[in-house]
Amino acid sequence: MPVLRLSRIEKRTKVEGPGLRYCIWVQGCPIHCEGCFNPHTWDPNGGRLMDIDEIYEDIKRTLEASPELEGVTFLGGEPFSQAQALTTLAQKIKELNLSIVTFTGYEYEAILKSPNSSWHSLLKETDLLIDGPYIQSQHDLGRPWIGSKNQQYRFLTDVYKHLEAKLSEIPNKLEIRLHPDGTISANGMAEPIDLHMLLELDYERRR
Ligand code: SF4
């Protein structure tokens, strides 16, 4: 069974795609967008390795505990750098009747033209693709889940087609978690100044 190099997992979040989702931030991104919110996910040797089966079992347990879970989101890091392993995982996830949302810093057209067959396989398992690099000069939080105007939503199956005309009604949100050990974590989208303040707050709490 293949393994995935990942940065982080959040078992339940409502800010990384439609509905309640299990989110997997993969580790490693060759795109290096200026102003990226997750530069700690760039190093292809960082993060940790986890067996696909182990992740799948955790998703199953999460679904049993939270039947309202509607899907899994792949983001990063760059999911298409680990397309083979994610395709295998996505195929298993689909057996649970969960949807797949995939974020990528590559443009959809480039993925379509790619000779890399695993990129096409991952597209085939994806219901909603959100594509394009983060471009700092086009920073815009006016649409859900994304950070710049150039990024696009590609409804590759009918699962989320109904949202296409309603995207402007879905707000971009940030989730903040205070953990029992006093640390703070966040995911979702926020202005860089707000994220900076959050990091400072976390630093103060740890002192
Ligand atoms: S593609 Fe995503 S993770 Fe990679 S550098 Fe750009 S914003 Fe960051």
JSON list of N, CA, C and O in Angstrom, two decimals, residues 4-5 22 37 40 47 66-67 69 73 87 89 100 109-111 116 146 151 162 176 180 182 184-185 194 196 201 207:
[
{"chain": "A", "resi": 4, "resn": "LEU", "atom": "N", "xyz": [1.72, 8.28, 2.02]},
{"chain": "A", "resi": 4, "resn": "LEU", "atom": "CA", "xyz": [1.56, 9.70, 1.69]},
{"chain": "A", "resi": 4, "resn": "LEU", "atom": "C", "xyz": [2.47, 10.49, 2.61]},
{"chain": "A", "resi": 4, "resn": "LEU", "atom": "O", "xyz": [2.56, 10.20, 3.80]},
{"chain": "A", "resi": 5, "resn": "ARG", "atom": "N", "xyz": [3.15, 11.48, 2.06]},
{"chain": "A", "resi": 5, "resn": "ARG", "atom": "CA", "xyz": [3.92, 12.39, 2.92]},
{"chain": "A", "resi": 5, "resn": "ARG", "atom": "C", "xyz": [3.01, 13.56, 3.24]},
{"chain": "A", "resi": 5, "resn": "ARG", "atom": "O", "xyz": [2.58, 14.28, 2.34]},
{"chain": "A", "resi": 22, "resn": "TYR", "atom": "N", "xyz": [-13.05, 16.15, 6.06]},
{"chain": "A", "resi": 22, "resn": "TYR", "atom": "CA", "xyz": [-11.79, 15.63, 6.59]},
{"chain": "A", "resi": 22, "resn": "TYR", "atom": "C", "xyz": [-10.72, 16.19, 5.67]},
{"chain": "A", "resi": 22, "resn": "TYR", "atom": "O", "xyz": [-10.79, 16.03, 4.45]},
{"chain": "A", "resi": 37, "resn": "PHE", "atom": "N", "xyz": [0.55, 31.02, 2.21]},
{"chain": "A", "resi": 37, "resn": "PHE", "atom": "CA", "xyz": [0.20, 30.96, 3.64]},
{"chain": "A", "resi": 37, "resn": "PHE", "atom": "C", "xyz": [0.81, 29.73, 4.32]},
{"chain": "A", "resi": 37, "resn": "PHE", "atom": "O", "xyz": [0.81, 29.65, 5.55]},
{"chain": "A", "resi": 40, "resn": "HIS", "atom": "N", "xyz": [5.66, 26.24, 5.22]},
{"chain": "A", "resi": 40, "resn": "HIS", "atom": "CA", "xyz": [6.22, 25.08, 5.94]},
{"chain": "A", "resi": 40, "resn": "HIS", "atom": "C", "xyz": [5.86, 23.77, 5.24]},
{"chain": "A", "resi": 40, "resn": "HIS", "atom": "O", "xyz": [6.39, 22.72, 5.59]},
{"chain": "A", "resi": 47, "resn": "GLY", "atom": "N", "xyz": [7.51, 17.01, 6.99]},
{"chain": "A", "resi": 47, "resn": "GLY", "atom": "CA", "xyz": [6.27, 16.33, 7.35]},
{"chain": "A", "resi": 47, "resn": "GLY", "atom": "C", "xyz": [6.53, 14.91, 7.87]},
{"chain": "A", "resi": 47, "resn": "GLY", "atom": "O", "xyz": [7.58, 14.63, 8.43]},
{"chain": "A", "resi": 66, "resn": "SER", "atom": "N", "xyz": [-19.08, 10.96, 12.99]},
{"chain": "A", "resi": 66, "resn": "SER", "atom": "CA", "xyz": [-19.70, 12.20, 12.47]},
{"chain": "A", "resi": 66, "resn": "SER", "atom": "C", "xyz": [-20.34, 11.89, 11.12]},
{"chain": "A", "resi": 66, "resn": "SER", "atom": "O", "xyz": [-19.76, 12.19, 10.06]},
{"chain": "A", "resi": 67, "resn": "PRO", "atom": "N", "xyz": [-21.54, 11.29, 11.12]},
{"chain": "A", "resi": 67, "resn": "PRO", "atom": "CA", "xyz": [-22.17, 10.90, 9.84]},
{"chain": "A", "resi": 67, "resn": "PRO", "atom": "C", "xyz": [-22.45, 12.08, 8.92]},
{"chain": "A", "resi": 67, "resn": "PRO", "atom": "O", "xyz": [-22.70, 11.88, 7.72]},
{"chain": "A", "resi": 69, "resn": "LEU", "atom": "N", "xyz": [-20.30, 14.11, 7.97]},
{"chain": "A", "resi": 69, "resn": "LEU", "atom": "CA", "xyz": [-19.10, 14.34, 7.15]},
{"chain": "A", "resi": 69, "resn": "LEU", "atom": "C", "xyz": [-19.46, 14.13, 5.69]},
{"chain": "A", "resi": 69, "resn": "LEU", "atom": "O", "xyz": [-20.02, 13.09, 5.34]},
{"chain": "A", "resi": 73, "resn": "THR", "atom": "N", "xyz": [-10.94, 16.66, 1.67]},
{"chain": "A", "resi": 73, "resn": "THR", "atom": "CA", "xyz": [-10.24, 17.67, 0.87]},
{"chain": "A", "resi": 73, "resn": "THR", "atom": "C", "xyz": [-8.74, 17.38, 0.88]},
{"chain": "A", "resi": 73, "resn": "THR", "atom": "O", "xyz": [-8.16, 17.11, 1.93]},
{"chain": "A", "resi": 87, "resn": "THR", "atom": "N", "xyz": [-4.71, 9.27, -5.53]},
{"chain": "A", "resi": 87, "resn": "THR", "atom": "CA", "xyz": [-5.71, 8.59, -6.36]},
{"chain": "A", "resi": 87, "resn": "THR", "atom": "C", "xyz": [-6.15, 7.30, -5.68]},
{"chain": "A", "resi": 87, "resn": "THR", "atom": "O", "xyz": [-7.36, 7.01, -5.59]},
{"chain": "A", "resi": 89, "resn": "LEU", "atom": "N", "xyz": [-6.03, 6.58, -2.54]},
{"chain": "A", "resi": 89, "resn": "LEU", "atom": "CA", "xyz": [-6.82, 6.92, -1.36]},
{"chain": "A", "resi": 89, "resn": "LEU", "atom": "C", "xyz": [-8.22, 7.40, -1.77]},
{"chain": "A", "resi": 89, "resn": "LEU", "atom": "O", "xyz": [-9.23, 6.98, -1.19]},
{"chain": "A", "resi": 100, "resn": "ILE", "atom": "N", "xyz": [-14.76, 14.33, -3.07]},
{"chain": "A", "resi": 100, "resn": "ILE", "atom": "CA", "xyz": [-13.34, 14.72, -3.06]},
{"chain": "A", "resi": 100, "resn": "ILE", "atom": "C", "xyz": [-13.20, 16.13, -3.61]},
{"chain": "A", "resi": 100, "resn": "ILE", "atom": "O", "xyz": [-13.64, 16.43, -4.73]},
{"chain": "A", "resi": 109, "resn": "GLU", "atom": "N", "xyz": [-5.61, 23.69, -17.15]},
{"chain": "A", "resi": 109, "resn": "GLU", "atom": "CA", "xyz": [-5.21, 23.42, -18.55]},
{"chain": "A", "resi": 109, "resn": "GLU", "atom": "C", "xyz": [-3.86, 22.69, -18.58]},
{"chain": "A", "resi": 109, "resn": "GLU", "atom": "O", "xyz": [-3.63, 21.80, -19.40]},
{"chain": "A", "resi": 110, "resn": "ALA", "atom": "N", "xyz": [-2.94, 23.07, -17.68]},
{"chain": "A", "resi": 110, "resn": "ALA", "atom": "CA", "xyz": [-1.62, 22.43, -17.62]},
{"chain": "A", "resi": 110, "resn": "ALA", "atom": "C", "xyz": [-1.76, 20.98, -17.17]},
{"chain": "A", "resi": 110, "resn": "ALA", "atom": "O", "xyz": [-1.05, 20.10, -17.67]},
{"chain": "A", "resi": 111, "resn": "ILE", "atom": "N", "xyz": [-2.69, 20.75, -16.26]},
{"chain": "A", "resi": 111, "resn": "ILE", "atom": "CA", "xyz": [-2.90, 19.36, -15.80]},
{"chain": "A", "resi": 111, "resn": "ILE", "atom": "C", "xyz": [-3.47, 18.52, -16.94]},
{"chain": "A", "resi": 111, "resn": "ILE", "atom": "O", "xyz": [-3.04, 17.40, -17.19]},
{"chain": "A", "resi": 116, "resn": "ASN", "atom": "N", "xyz": [1.69, 13.12, -17.48]},
{"chain": "A", "resi": 116, "resn": "ASN", "atom": "CA", "xyz": [1.72, 12.33, -16.25]},
{"chain": "A", "resi": 116, "resn": "ASN", "atom": "C", "xyz": [0.33, 11.68, -16.02]},
{"chain": "A", "resi": 116, "resn": "ASN", "atom": "O", "xyz": [-0.64, 12.36, -15.68]},
{"chain": "A", "resi": 146, "resn": "ILE", "atom": "N", "xyz": [-10.55, 30.26, -1.16]},
{"chain": "A", "resi": 146, "resn": "ILE", "atom": "CA", "xyz": [-9.37, 30.60, -1.98]},
{"chain": "A", "resi": 146, "resn": "ILE", "atom": "C", "xyz": [-8.88, 32.01, -1.67]},
{"chain": "A", "resi": 146, "resn": "ILE", "atom": "O", "xyz": [-9.57, 32.78, -1.01]},
{"chain": "A", "resi": 151, "resn": "GLN", "atom": "N", "xyz": [-7.54, 32.18, -9.14]},
{"chain": "A", "resi": 151, "resn": "GLN", "atom": "CA", "xyz": [-7.87, 30.78, -8.85]},
{"chain": "A", "resi": 151, "resn": "GLN", "atom": "C", "xyz": [-9.31, 30.47, -9.30]},
{"chain": "A", "resi": 151, "resn": "GLN", "atom": "O", "xyz": [-10.18, 31.33, -9.24]},
{"chain": "A", "resi": 162, "resn": "HIS", "atom": "N", "xyz": [-24.47, 22.32, -8.12]},
{"chain": "A", "resi": 162, "resn": "HIS", "atom": "CA", "xyz": [-25.51, 23.22, -7.60]},
{"chain": "A", "resi": 162, "resn": "HIS", "atom": "C", "xyz": [-24.91, 24.44, -6.90]},
{"chain": "A", "resi": 162, "resn": "HIS", "atom": "O", "xyz": [-25.60, 25.44, -6.69]},
{"chain": "A", "resi": 176, "resn": "ILE", "atom": "N", "xyz": [-10.35, 28.58, 14.17]},
{"chain": "A", "resi": 176, "resn": "ILE", "atom": "CA", "xyz": [-9.25, 28.67, 15.14]},
{"chain": "A", "resi": 176, "resn": "ILE", "atom": "C", "xyz": [-9.51, 27.63, 16.23]},
{"chain": "A", "resi": 176, "resn": "ILE", "atom": "O", "xyz": [-10.63, 27.54, 16.75]},
{"chain": "A", "resi": 180, "resn": "PRO", "atom": "N", "xyz": [-5.79, 21.51, 24.19]},
{"chain": "A", "resi": 180, "resn": "PRO", "atom": "CA", "xyz": [-5.63, 21.34, 25.65]},
{"chain": "A", "resi": 180, "resn": "PRO", "atom": "C", "xyz": [-4.24, 21.74, 26.15]},
{"chain": "A", "resi": 180, "resn": "PRO", "atom": "O", "xyz": [-4.09, 22.16, 27.29]},
{"chain": "A", "resi": 182, "resn": "GLY", "atom": "N", "xyz": [-2.64, 24.24, 25.27]},
{"chain": "A", "resi": 182, "resn": "GLY", "atom": "CA", "xyz": [-2.51, 25.70, 25.21]},
{"chain": "A", "resi": 182, "resn": "GLY", "atom": "C", "xyz": [-2.11, 26.24, 23.85]},
{"chain": "A", "resi": 182, "resn": "GLY", "atom": "O", "xyz": [-2.09, 27.46, 23.64]},
{"chain": "A", "resi": 184, "resn": "ILE", "atom": "N", "xyz": [-2.40, 27.00, 19.75]},
{"chain": "A", "resi": 184, "resn": "ILE", "atom": "CA", "xyz": [-3.50, 27.44, 18.87]},
{"chain": "A", "resi": 184, "resn": "ILE", "atom": "C", "xyz": [-3.19, 26.97, 17.46]},
{"chain": "A", "resi": 184, "resn": "ILE", "atom": "O", "xyz": [-2.04, 27.04, 17.02]},
{"chain": "A", "resi": 185, "resn": "SER", "atom": "N", "xyz": [-4.20, 26.48, 16.76]},
{"chain": "A", "resi": 185, "resn": "SER", "atom": "CA", "xyz": [-4.00, 26.20, 15.33]},
{"chain": "A", "resi": 185, "resn": "SER", "atom": "C", "xyz": [-5.15, 26.82, 14.56]},
{"chain": "A", "resi": 185, "resn": "SER", "atom": "O", "xyz": [-6.23, 27.05, 15.12]},
{"chain": "A", "resi": 194, "resn": "ASP", "atom": "N", "xyz": [-4.25, 39.34, 10.08]},
{"chain": "A", "resi": 194, "resn": "ASP", "atom": "CA", "xyz": [-4.97, 38.58, 11.12]},
{"chain": "A", "resi": 194, "resn": "ASP", "atom": "C", "xyz": [-4.19, 37.31, 11.49]},
{"chain": "A", "resi": 194, "resn": "ASP", "atom": "O", "xyz": [-4.11, 36.93, 12.65]},
{"chain": "A", "resi": 196, "resn": "HIS", "atom": "N", "xyz": [-1.00, 36.94, 11.24]},
{"chain": "A", "resi": 196, "resn": "HIS", "atom": "CA", "xyz": [0.18, 37.38, 11.98]},
{"chain": "A", "resi": 196, "resn": "HIS", "atom": "C", "xyz": [-0.18, 37.60, 13.45]},
{"chain": "A", "resi": 196, "resn": "HIS", "atom": "O", "xyz": [0.55, 37.18, 14.36]},
{"chain": "A", "resi": 201, "resn": "LEU", "atom": "N", "xyz": [-0.20, 35.79, 19.15]},
{"chain": "A", "resi": 201, "resn": "LEU", "atom": "CA", "xyz": [-0.98, 35.36, 20.32]},
{"chain": "A", "resi": 201, "resn": "LEU", "atom": "C", "xyz": [-0.49, 33.99, 20.78]},
{"chain": "A", "resi": 201, "resn": "LEU", "atom": "O", "xyz": [-0.29, 33.73, 21.97]},
{"chain": "A", "resi": 207, "resn": "ARG", "atom": "N", "xyz": [4.99, 31.47, 25.98]},
{"chain": "A", "resi": 207, "resn": "ARG", "atom": "CA", "xyz": [6.11, 32.03, 26.76]},
{"chain": "A", "resi": 207, "resn": "ARG", "atom": "C", "xyz": [5.97, 31.74, 28.25]},
{"chain": "A", "resi": 207, "resn": "ARG", "atom": "O", "xyz": [4.88, 31.62, 28.78]}
]
